[in-house]
mmCIF file of N, CA and C in Angstrom:
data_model
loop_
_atom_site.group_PDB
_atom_site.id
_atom_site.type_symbol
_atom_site.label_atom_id
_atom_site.label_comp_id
_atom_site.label_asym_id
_atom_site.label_seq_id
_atom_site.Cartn_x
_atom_site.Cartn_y
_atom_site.Cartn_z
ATOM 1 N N UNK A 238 -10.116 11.372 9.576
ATOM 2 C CA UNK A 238 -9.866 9.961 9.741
ATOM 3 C C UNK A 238 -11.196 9.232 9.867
ATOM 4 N N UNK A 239 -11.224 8.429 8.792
ATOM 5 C CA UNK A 239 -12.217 7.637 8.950
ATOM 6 C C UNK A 239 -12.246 6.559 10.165
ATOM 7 N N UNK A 240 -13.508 5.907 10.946
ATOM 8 C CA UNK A 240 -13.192 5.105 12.110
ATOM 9 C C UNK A 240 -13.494 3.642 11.304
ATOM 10 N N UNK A 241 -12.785 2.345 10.841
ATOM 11 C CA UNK A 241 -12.764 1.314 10.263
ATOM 12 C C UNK A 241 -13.068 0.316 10.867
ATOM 13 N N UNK A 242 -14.494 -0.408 10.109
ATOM 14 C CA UNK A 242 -15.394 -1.393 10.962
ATOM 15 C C UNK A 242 -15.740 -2.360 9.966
ATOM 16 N N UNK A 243 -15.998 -3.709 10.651
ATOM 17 C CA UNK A 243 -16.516 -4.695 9.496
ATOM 18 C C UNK A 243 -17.596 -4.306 8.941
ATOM 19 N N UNK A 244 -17.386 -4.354 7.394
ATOM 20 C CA UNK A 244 -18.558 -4.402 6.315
ATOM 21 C C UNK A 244 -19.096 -5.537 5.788
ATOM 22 N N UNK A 245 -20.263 -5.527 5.063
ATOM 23 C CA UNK A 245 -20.574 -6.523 4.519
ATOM 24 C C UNK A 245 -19.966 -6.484 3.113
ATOM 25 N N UNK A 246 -18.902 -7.053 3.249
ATOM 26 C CA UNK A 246 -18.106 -7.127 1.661
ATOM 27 C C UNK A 246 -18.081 -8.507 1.189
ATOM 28 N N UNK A 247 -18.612 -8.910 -0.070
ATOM 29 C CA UNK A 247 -19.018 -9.724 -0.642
ATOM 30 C C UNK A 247 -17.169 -10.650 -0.500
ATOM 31 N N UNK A 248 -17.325 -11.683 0.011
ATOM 32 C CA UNK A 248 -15.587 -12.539 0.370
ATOM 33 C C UNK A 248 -15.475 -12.811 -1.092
ATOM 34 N N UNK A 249 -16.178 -12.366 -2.172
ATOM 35 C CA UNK A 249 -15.109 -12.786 -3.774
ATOM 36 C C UNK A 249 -14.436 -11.359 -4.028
ATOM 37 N N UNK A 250 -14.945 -10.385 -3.220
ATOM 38 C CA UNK A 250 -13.965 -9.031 -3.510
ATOM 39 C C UNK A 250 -12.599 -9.238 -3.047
ATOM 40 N N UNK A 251 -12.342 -9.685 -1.844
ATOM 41 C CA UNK A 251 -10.978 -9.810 -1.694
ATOM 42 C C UNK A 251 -10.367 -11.014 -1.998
ATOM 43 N N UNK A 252 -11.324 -11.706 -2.463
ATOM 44 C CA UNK A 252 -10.267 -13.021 -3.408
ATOM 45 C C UNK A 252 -9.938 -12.674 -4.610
ATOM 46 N N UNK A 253 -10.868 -11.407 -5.011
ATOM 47 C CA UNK A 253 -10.326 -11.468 -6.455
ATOM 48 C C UNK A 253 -9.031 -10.734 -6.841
ATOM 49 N N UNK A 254 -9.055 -9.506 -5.293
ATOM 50 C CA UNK A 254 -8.036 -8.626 -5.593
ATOM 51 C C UNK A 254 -6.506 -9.613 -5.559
ATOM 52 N N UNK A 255 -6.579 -10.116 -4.388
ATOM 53 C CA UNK A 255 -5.789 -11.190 -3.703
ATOM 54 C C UNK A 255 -5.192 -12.229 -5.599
ATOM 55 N N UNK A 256 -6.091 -12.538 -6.247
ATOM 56 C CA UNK A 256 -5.724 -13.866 -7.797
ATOM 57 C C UNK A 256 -5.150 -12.410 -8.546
ATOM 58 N N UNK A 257 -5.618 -10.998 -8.309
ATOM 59 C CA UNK A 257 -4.920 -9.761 -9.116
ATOM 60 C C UNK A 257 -3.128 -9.649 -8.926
ATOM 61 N N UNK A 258 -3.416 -9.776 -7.690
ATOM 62 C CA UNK A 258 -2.086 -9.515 -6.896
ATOM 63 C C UNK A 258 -0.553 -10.421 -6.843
ATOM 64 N N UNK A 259 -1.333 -11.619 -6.711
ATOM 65 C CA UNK A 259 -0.686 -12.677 -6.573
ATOM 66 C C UNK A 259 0.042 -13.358 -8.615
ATOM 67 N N UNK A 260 -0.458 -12.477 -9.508
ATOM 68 C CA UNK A 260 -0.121 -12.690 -10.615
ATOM 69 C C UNK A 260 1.086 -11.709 -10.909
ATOM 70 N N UNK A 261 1.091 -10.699 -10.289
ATOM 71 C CA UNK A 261 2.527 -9.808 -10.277
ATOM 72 C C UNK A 261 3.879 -10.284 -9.671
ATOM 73 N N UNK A 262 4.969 -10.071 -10.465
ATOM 74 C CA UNK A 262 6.161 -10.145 -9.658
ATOM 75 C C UNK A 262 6.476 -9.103 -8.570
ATOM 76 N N UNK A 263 6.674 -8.768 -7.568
ATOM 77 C CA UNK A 263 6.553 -8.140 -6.931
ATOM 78 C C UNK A 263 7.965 -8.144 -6.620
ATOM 79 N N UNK A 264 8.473 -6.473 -5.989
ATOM 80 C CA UNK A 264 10.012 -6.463 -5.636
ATOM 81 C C UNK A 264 10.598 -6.307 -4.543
ATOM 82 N N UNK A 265 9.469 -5.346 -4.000
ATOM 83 C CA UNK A 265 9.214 -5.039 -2.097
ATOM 84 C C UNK A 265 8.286 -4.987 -1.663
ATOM 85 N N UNK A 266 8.020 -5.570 -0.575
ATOM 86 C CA UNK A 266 6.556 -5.602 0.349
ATOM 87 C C UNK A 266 6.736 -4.768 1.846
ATOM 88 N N UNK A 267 6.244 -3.815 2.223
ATOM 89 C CA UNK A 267 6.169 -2.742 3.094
ATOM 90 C C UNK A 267 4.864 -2.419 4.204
ATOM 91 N N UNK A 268 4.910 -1.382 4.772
ATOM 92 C CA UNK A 268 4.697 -0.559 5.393
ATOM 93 C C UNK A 268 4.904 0.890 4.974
ATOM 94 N N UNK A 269 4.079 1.721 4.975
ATOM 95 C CA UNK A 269 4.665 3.582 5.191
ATOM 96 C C UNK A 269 3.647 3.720 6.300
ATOM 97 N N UNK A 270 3.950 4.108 7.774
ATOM 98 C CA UNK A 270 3.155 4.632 8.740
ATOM 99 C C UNK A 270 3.534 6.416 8.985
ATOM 100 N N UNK A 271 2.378 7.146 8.240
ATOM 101 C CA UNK A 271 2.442 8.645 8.797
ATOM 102 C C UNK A 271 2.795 8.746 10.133
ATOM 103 N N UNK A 272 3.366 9.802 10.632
ATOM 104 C CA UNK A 272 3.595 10.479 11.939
ATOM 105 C C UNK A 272 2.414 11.169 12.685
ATOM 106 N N UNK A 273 1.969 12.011 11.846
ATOM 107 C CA UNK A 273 1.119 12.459 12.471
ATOM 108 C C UNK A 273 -0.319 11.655 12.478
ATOM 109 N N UNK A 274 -1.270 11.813 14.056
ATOM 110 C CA UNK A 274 -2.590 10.868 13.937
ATOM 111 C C UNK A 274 -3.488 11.633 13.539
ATOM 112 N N UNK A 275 -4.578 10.988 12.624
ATOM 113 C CA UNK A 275 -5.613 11.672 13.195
ATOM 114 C C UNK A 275 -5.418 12.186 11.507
ATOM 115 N N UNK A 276 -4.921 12.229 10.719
ATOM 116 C CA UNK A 276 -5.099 12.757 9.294
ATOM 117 C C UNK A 276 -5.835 12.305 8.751
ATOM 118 N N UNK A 277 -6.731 12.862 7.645
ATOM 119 C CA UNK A 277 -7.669 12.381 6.519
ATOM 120 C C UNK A 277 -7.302 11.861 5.464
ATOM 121 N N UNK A 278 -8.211 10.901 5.308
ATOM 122 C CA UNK A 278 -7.766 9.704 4.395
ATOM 123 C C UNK A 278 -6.916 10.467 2.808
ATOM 124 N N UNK A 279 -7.575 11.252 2.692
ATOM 125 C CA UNK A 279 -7.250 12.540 1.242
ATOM 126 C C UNK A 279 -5.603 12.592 1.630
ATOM 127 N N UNK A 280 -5.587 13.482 2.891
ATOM 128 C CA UNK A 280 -3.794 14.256 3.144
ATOM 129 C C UNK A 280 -3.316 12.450 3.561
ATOM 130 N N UNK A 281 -3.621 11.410 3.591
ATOM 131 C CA UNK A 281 -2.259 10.317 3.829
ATOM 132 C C UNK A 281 -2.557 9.941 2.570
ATOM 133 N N UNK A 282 -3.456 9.984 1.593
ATOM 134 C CA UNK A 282 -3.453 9.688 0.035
ATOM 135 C C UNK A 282 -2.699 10.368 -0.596
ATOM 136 N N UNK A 283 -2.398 11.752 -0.136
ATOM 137 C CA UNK A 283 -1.651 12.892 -0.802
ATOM 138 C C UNK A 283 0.086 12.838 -0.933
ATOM 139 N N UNK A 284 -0.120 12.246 0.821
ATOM 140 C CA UNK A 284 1.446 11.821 1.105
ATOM 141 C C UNK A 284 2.631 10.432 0.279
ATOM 142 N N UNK A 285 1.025 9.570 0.299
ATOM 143 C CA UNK A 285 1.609 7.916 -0.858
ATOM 144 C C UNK A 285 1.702 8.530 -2.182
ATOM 145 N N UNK A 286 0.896 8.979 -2.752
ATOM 146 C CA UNK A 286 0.881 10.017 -4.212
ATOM 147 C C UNK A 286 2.361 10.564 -4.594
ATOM 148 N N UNK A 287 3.252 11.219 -3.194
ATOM 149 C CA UNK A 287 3.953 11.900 -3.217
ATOM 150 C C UNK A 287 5.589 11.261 -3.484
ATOM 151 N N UNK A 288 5.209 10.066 -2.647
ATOM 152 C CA UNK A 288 6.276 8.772 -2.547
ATOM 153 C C UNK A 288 6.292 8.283 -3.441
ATOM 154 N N UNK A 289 5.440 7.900 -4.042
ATOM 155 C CA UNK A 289 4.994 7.164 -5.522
ATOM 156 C C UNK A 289 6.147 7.709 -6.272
ATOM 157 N N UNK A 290 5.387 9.595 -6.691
ATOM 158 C CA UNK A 290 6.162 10.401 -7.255
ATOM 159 C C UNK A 290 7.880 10.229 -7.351
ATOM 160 N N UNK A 291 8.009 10.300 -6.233
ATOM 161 C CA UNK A 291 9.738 10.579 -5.913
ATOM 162 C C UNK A 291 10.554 9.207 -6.141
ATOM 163 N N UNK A 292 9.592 8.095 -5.699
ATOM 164 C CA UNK A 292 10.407 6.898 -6.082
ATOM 165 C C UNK A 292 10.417 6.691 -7.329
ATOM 166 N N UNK A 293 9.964 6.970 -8.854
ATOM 167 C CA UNK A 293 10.617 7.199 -9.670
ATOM 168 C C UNK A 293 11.908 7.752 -9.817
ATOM 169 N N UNK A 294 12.442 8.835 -9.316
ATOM 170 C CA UNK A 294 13.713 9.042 -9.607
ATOM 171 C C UNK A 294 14.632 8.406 -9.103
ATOM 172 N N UNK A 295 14.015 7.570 -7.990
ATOM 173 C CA UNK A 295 15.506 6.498 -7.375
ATOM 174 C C UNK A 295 15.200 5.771 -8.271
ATOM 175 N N UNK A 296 14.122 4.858 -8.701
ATOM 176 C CA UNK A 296 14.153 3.689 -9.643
ATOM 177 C C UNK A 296 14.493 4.233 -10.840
ATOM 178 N N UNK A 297 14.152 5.085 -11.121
ATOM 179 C CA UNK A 297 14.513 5.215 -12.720
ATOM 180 C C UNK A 297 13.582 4.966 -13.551
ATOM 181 N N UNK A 298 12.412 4.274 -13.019
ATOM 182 C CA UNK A 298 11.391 4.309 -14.045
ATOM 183 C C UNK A 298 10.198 4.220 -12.898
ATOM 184 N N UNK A 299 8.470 4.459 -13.781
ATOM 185 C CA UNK A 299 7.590 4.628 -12.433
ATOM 186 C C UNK A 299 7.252 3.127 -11.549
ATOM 187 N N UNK A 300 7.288 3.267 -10.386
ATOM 188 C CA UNK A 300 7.121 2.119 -9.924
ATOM 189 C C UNK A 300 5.604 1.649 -10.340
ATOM 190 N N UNK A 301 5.100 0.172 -10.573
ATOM 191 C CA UNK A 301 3.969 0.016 -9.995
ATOM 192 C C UNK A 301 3.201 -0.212 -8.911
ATOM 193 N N UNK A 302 2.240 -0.404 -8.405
ATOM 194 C CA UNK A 302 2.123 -0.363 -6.968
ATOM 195 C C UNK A 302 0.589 -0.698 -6.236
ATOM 196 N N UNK A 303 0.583 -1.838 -5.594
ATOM 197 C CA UNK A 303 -0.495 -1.671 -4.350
ATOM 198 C C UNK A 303 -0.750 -1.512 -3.368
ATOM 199 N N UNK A 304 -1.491 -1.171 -2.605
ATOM 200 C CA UNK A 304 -1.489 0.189 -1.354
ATOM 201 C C UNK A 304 -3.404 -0.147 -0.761
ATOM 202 N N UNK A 305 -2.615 -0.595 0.766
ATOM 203 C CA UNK A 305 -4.415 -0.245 1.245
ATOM 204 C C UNK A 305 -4.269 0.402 2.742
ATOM 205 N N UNK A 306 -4.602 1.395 2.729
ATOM 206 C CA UNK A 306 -4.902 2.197 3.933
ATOM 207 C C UNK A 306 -5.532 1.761 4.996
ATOM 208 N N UNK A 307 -5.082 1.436 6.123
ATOM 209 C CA UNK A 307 -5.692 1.530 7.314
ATOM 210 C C UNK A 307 -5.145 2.449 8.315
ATOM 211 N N UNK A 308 -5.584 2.441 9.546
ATOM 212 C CA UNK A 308 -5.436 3.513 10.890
ATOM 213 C C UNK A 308 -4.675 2.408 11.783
ATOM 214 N N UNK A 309 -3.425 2.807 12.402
ATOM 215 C CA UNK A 309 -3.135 2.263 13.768
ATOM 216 C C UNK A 309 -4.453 2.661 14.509
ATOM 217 N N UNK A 310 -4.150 1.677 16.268
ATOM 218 C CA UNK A 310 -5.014 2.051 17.600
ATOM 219 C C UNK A 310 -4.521 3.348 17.516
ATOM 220 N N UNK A 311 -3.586 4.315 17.584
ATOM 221 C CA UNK A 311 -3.396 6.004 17.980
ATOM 222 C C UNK A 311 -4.026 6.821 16.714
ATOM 223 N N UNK A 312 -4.374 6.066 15.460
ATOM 224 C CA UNK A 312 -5.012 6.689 14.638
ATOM 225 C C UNK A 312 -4.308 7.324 13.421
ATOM 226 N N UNK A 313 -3.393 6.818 13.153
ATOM 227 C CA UNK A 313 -2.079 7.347 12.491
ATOM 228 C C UNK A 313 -2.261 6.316 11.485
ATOM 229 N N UNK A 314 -2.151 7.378 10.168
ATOM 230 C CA UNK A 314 -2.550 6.058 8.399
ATOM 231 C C UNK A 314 -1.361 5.380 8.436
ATOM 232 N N UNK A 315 -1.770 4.170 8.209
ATOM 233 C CA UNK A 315 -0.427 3.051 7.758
ATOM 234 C C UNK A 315 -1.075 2.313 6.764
ATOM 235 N N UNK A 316 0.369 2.586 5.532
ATOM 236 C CA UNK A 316 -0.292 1.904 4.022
ATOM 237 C C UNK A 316 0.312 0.360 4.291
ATOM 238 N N UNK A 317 -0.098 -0.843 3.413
ATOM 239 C CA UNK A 317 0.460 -2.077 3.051
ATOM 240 C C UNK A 317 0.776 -1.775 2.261
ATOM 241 N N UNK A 318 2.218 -1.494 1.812
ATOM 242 C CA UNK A 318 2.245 -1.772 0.087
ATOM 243 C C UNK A 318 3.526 -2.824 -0.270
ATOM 244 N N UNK A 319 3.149 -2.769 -1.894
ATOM 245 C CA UNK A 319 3.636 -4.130 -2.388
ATOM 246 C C UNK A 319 3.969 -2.767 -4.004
ATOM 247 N N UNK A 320 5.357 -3.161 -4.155
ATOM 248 C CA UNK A 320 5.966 -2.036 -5.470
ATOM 249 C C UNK A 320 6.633 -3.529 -6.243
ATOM 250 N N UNK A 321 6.197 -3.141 -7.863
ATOM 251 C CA UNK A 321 6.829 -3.779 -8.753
ATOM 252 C C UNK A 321 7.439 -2.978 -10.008
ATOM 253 N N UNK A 322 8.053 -4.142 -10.456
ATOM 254 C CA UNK A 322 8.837 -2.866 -12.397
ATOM 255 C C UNK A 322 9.871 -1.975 -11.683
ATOM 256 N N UNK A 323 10.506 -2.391 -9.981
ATOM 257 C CA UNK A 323 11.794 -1.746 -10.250
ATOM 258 C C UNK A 323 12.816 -2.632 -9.957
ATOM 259 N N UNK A 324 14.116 -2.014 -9.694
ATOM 260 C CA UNK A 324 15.282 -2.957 -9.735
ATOM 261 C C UNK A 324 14.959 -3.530 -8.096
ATOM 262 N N UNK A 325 15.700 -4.688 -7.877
ATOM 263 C CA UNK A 325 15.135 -5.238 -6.506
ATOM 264 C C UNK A 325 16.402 -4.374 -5.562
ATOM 265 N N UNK A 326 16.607 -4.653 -3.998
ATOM 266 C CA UNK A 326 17.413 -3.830 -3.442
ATOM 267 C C UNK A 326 17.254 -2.154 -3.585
ATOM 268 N N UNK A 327 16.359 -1.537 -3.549
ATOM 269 C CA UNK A 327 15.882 0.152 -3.691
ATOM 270 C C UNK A 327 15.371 -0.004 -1.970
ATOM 271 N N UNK A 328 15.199 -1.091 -1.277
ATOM 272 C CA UNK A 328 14.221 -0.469 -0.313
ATOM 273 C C UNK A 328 14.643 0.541 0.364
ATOM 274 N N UNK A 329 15.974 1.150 0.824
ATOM 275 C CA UNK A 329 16.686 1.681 1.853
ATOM 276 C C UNK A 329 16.237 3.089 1.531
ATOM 277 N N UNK A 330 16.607 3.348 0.459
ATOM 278 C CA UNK A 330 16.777 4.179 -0.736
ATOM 279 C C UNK A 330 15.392 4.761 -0.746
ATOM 280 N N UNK A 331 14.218 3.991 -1.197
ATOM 281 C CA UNK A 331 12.864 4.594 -1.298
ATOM 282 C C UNK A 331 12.146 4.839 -0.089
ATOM 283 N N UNK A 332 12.680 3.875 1.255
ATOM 284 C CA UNK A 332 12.294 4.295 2.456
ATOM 285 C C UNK A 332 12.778 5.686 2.973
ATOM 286 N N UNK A 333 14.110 6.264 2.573
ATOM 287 C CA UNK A 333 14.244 7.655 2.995
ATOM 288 C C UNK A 333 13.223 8.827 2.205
ATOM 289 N N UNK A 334 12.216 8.477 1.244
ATOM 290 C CA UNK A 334 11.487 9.657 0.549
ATOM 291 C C UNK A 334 10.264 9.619 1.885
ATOM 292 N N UNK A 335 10.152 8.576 2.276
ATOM 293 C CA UNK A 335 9.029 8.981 3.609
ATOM 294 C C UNK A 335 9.026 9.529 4.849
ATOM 295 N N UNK A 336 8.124 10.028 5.063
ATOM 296 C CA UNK A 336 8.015 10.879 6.721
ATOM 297 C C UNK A 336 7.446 10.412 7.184
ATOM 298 N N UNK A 337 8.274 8.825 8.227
ATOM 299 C CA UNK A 337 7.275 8.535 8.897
ATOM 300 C C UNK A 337 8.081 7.494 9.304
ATOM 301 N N UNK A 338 7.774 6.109 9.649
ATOM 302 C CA UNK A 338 7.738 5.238 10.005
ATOM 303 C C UNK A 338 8.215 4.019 8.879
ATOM 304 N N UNK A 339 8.717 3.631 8.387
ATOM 305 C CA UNK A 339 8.971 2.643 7.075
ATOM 306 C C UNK A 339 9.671 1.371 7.404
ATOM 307 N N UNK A 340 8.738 0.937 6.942
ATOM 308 C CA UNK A 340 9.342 -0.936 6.740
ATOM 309 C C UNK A 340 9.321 -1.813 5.131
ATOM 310 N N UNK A 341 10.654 -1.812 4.930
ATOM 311 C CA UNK A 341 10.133 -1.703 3.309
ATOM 312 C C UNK A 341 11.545 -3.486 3.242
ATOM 313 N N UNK A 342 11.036 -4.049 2.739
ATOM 314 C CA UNK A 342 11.823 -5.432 2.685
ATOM 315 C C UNK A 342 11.901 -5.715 1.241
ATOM 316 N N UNK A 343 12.825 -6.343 0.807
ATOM 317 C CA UNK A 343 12.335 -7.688 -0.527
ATOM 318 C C UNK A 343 11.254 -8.705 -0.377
ATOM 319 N N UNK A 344 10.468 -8.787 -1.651
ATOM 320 C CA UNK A 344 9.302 -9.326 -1.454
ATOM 321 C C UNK A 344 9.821 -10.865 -1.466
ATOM 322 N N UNK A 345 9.517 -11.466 -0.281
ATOM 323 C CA UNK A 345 9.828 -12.822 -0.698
ATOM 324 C C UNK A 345 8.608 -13.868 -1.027
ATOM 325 N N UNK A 346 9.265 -14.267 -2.403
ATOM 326 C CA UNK A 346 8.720 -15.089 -3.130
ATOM 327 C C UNK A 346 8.155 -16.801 -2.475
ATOM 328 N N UNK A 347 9.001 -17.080 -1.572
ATOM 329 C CA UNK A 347 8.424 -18.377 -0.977
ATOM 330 C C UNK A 347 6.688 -18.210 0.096
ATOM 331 N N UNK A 348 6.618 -17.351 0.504
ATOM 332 C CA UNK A 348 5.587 -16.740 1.221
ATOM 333 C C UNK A 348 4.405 -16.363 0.361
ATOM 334 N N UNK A 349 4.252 -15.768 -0.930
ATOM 335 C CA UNK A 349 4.103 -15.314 -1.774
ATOM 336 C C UNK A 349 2.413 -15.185 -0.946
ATOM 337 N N UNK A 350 1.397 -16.233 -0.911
ATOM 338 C CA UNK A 350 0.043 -16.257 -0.824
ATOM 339 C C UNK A 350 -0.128 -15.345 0.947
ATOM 340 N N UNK A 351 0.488 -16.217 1.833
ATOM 341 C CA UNK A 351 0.957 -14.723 2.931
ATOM 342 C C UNK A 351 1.434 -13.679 2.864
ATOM 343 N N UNK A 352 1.808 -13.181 2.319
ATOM 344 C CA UNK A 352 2.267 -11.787 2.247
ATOM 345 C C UNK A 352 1.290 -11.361 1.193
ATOM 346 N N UNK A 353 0.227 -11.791 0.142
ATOM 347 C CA UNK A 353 -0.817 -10.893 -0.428
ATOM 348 C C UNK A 353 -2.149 -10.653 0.482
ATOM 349 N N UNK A 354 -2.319 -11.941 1.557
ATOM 350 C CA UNK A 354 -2.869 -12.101 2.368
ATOM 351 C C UNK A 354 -2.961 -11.135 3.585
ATOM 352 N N UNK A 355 -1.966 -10.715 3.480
ATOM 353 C CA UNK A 355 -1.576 -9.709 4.978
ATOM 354 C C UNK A 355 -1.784 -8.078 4.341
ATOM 355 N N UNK A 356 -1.584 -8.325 3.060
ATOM 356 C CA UNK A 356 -1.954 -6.874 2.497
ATOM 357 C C UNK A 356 -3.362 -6.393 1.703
ATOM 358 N N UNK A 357 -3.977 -6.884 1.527
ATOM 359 C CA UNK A 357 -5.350 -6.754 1.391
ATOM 360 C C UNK A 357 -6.443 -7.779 3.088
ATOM 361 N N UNK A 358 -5.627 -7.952 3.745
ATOM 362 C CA UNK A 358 -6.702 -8.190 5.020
ATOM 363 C C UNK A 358 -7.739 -7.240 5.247
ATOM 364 N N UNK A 359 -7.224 -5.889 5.090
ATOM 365 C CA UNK A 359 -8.239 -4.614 5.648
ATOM 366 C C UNK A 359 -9.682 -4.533 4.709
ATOM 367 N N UNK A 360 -9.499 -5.073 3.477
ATOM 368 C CA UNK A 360 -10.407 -5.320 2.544
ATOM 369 C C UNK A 360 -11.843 -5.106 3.348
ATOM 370 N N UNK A 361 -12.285 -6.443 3.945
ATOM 371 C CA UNK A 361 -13.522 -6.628 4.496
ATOM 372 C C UNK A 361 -13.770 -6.056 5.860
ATOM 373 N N UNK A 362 -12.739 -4.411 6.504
ATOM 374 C CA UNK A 362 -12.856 -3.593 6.891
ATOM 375 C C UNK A 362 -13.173 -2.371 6.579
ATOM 376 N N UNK A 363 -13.649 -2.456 5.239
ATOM 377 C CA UNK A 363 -13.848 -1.288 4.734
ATOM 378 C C UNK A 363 -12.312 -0.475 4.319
ATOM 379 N N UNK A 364 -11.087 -1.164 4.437
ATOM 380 C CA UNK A 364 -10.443 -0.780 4.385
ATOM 381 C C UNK A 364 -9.657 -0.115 3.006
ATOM 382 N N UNK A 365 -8.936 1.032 2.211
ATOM 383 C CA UNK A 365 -8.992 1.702 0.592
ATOM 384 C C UNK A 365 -7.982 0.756 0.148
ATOM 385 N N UNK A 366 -8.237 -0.035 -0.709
ATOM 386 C CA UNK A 366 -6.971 -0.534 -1.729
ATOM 387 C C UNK A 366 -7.210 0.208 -2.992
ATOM 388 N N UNK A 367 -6.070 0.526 -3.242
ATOM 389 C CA UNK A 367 -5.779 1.103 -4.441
ATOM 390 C C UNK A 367 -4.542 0.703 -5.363
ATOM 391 N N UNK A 368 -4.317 0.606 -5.957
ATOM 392 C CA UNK A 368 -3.246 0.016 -7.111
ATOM 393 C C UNK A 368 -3.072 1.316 -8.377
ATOM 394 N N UNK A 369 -1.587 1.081 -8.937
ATOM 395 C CA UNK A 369 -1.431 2.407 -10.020
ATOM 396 C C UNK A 369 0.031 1.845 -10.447
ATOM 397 N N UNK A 370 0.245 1.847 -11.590
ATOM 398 C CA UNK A 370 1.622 2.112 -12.229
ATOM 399 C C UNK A 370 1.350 1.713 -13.570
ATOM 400 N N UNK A 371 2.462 1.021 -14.116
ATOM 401 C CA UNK A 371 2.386 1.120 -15.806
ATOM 402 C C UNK A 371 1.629 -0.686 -16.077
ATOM 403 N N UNK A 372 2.134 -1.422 -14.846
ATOM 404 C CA UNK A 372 1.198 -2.726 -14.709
ATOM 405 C C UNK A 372 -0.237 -2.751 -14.427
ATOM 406 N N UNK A 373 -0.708 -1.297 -14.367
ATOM 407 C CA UNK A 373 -2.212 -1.413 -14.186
ATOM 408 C C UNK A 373 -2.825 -0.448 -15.187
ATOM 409 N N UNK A 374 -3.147 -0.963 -16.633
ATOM 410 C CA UNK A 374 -3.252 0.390 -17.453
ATOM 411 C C UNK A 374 -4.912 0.691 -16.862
ATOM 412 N N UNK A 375 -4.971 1.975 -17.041
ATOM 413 C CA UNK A 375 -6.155 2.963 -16.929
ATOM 414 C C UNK A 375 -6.388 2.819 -15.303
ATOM 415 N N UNK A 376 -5.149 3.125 -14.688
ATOM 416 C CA UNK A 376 -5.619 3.477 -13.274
ATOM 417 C C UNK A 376 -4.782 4.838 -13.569
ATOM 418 N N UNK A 377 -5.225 5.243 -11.631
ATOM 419 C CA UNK A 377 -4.419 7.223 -11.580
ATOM 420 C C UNK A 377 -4.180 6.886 -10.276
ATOM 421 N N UNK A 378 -2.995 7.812 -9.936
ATOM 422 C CA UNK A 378 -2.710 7.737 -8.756
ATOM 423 C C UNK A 378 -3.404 8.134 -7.871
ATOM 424 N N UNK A 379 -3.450 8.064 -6.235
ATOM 425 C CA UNK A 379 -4.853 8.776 -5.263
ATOM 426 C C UNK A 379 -4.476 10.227 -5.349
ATOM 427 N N UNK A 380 -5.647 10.900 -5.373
ATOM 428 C CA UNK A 380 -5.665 12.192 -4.842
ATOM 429 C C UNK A 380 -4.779 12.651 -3.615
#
C-alpha cells in the first residue's frame, strides 16, 4: 500500500481527465471498497481487472470504465468508478461479482460535473486513474 500525499500535479491534468470524462454517457457511478487493508496497489488492481472481467457476462458486452484508486484511513483500496456501454439498472447484479464493500447507483445525469468531480478528486493526490473498455481504444486493463 502505497501512503497518498499531495503532489505537485500540474491542475490541467485533472481538468483534462475531468472534459475526458464528462464527454461519456455514463450508466453507473460507484464505489468497490476491498476488505482486506493494507493490500498492494497491483493485488486491488488485480481484483478491479477481475470485476471488469465478470461484469461482461452480466452485461453482455465489455463494460467501459473509469477507476481511480485510493486508500481508506484503515488502509483498505477503494476504487471511484464510473461504467459505460451497458444496459442501465445492472448495478445490483454487478455489485454481487465484488468482495467487498459496494456502492454502485445510476449515474445521474443532472449532477453530471459533481459526480466527475468526486471521482477524479484523488488526481492531485497522487492518486491511479485508469480508464479501459471499447470507449477507450488502445487502453488495457490494470495488471
Amino acid at each position: 500500500m502505497r501512503k497518498r500525499k499531495r503532489v505537485d500535479v500540474d491542475c490541467g491534468v485533472r481538468a483534462a481527465w475531468e472534459e475526458v470524462i464528462l464527454r461519456i454517457q455514463w450508466v453507473s457511478f460507484g464505489t468497490l471498497t476491498c476488505r482486506q487493508a493494507r493490500l498492494p496497489d497491483e493485488e486491488a488492481w488485480k481484483r478491479f481487472n477481475r470485476f471488469i472481467r465478470h461484469s461482461r457476462r452480466i452485461a453482455g458486452v465489455p463494460p467501459s470504465w473509469y477507476a481511480c484508486l485510493e486508500y481508506q484511513d484503515r488502509g483498505s483500496p477503494h476504487f471511484q468508478v464510473l461504467l459505460a456501454g451497458i444496459a442501465p439498472g445492472l448495478e445490483a447484479a454487478l455489485g454481487s461479482l465484488w468482495q467487498g464493500n459496494v456502492e454502485l447507483e445510476p449515474f445521474d445525469t443532472t449532477i453530471r460535473r459533481r459526480g466527475v468531480a468526486y471521482v477524479t478528486k484523488m488526481i492531485p493526490f497522487d492518486g491511479d486513474a485508469l480508464c479501459g473498455g471499447p470507449i477507450f481504444p488502445g487502453t488495457r486493463s490494470p495488471s
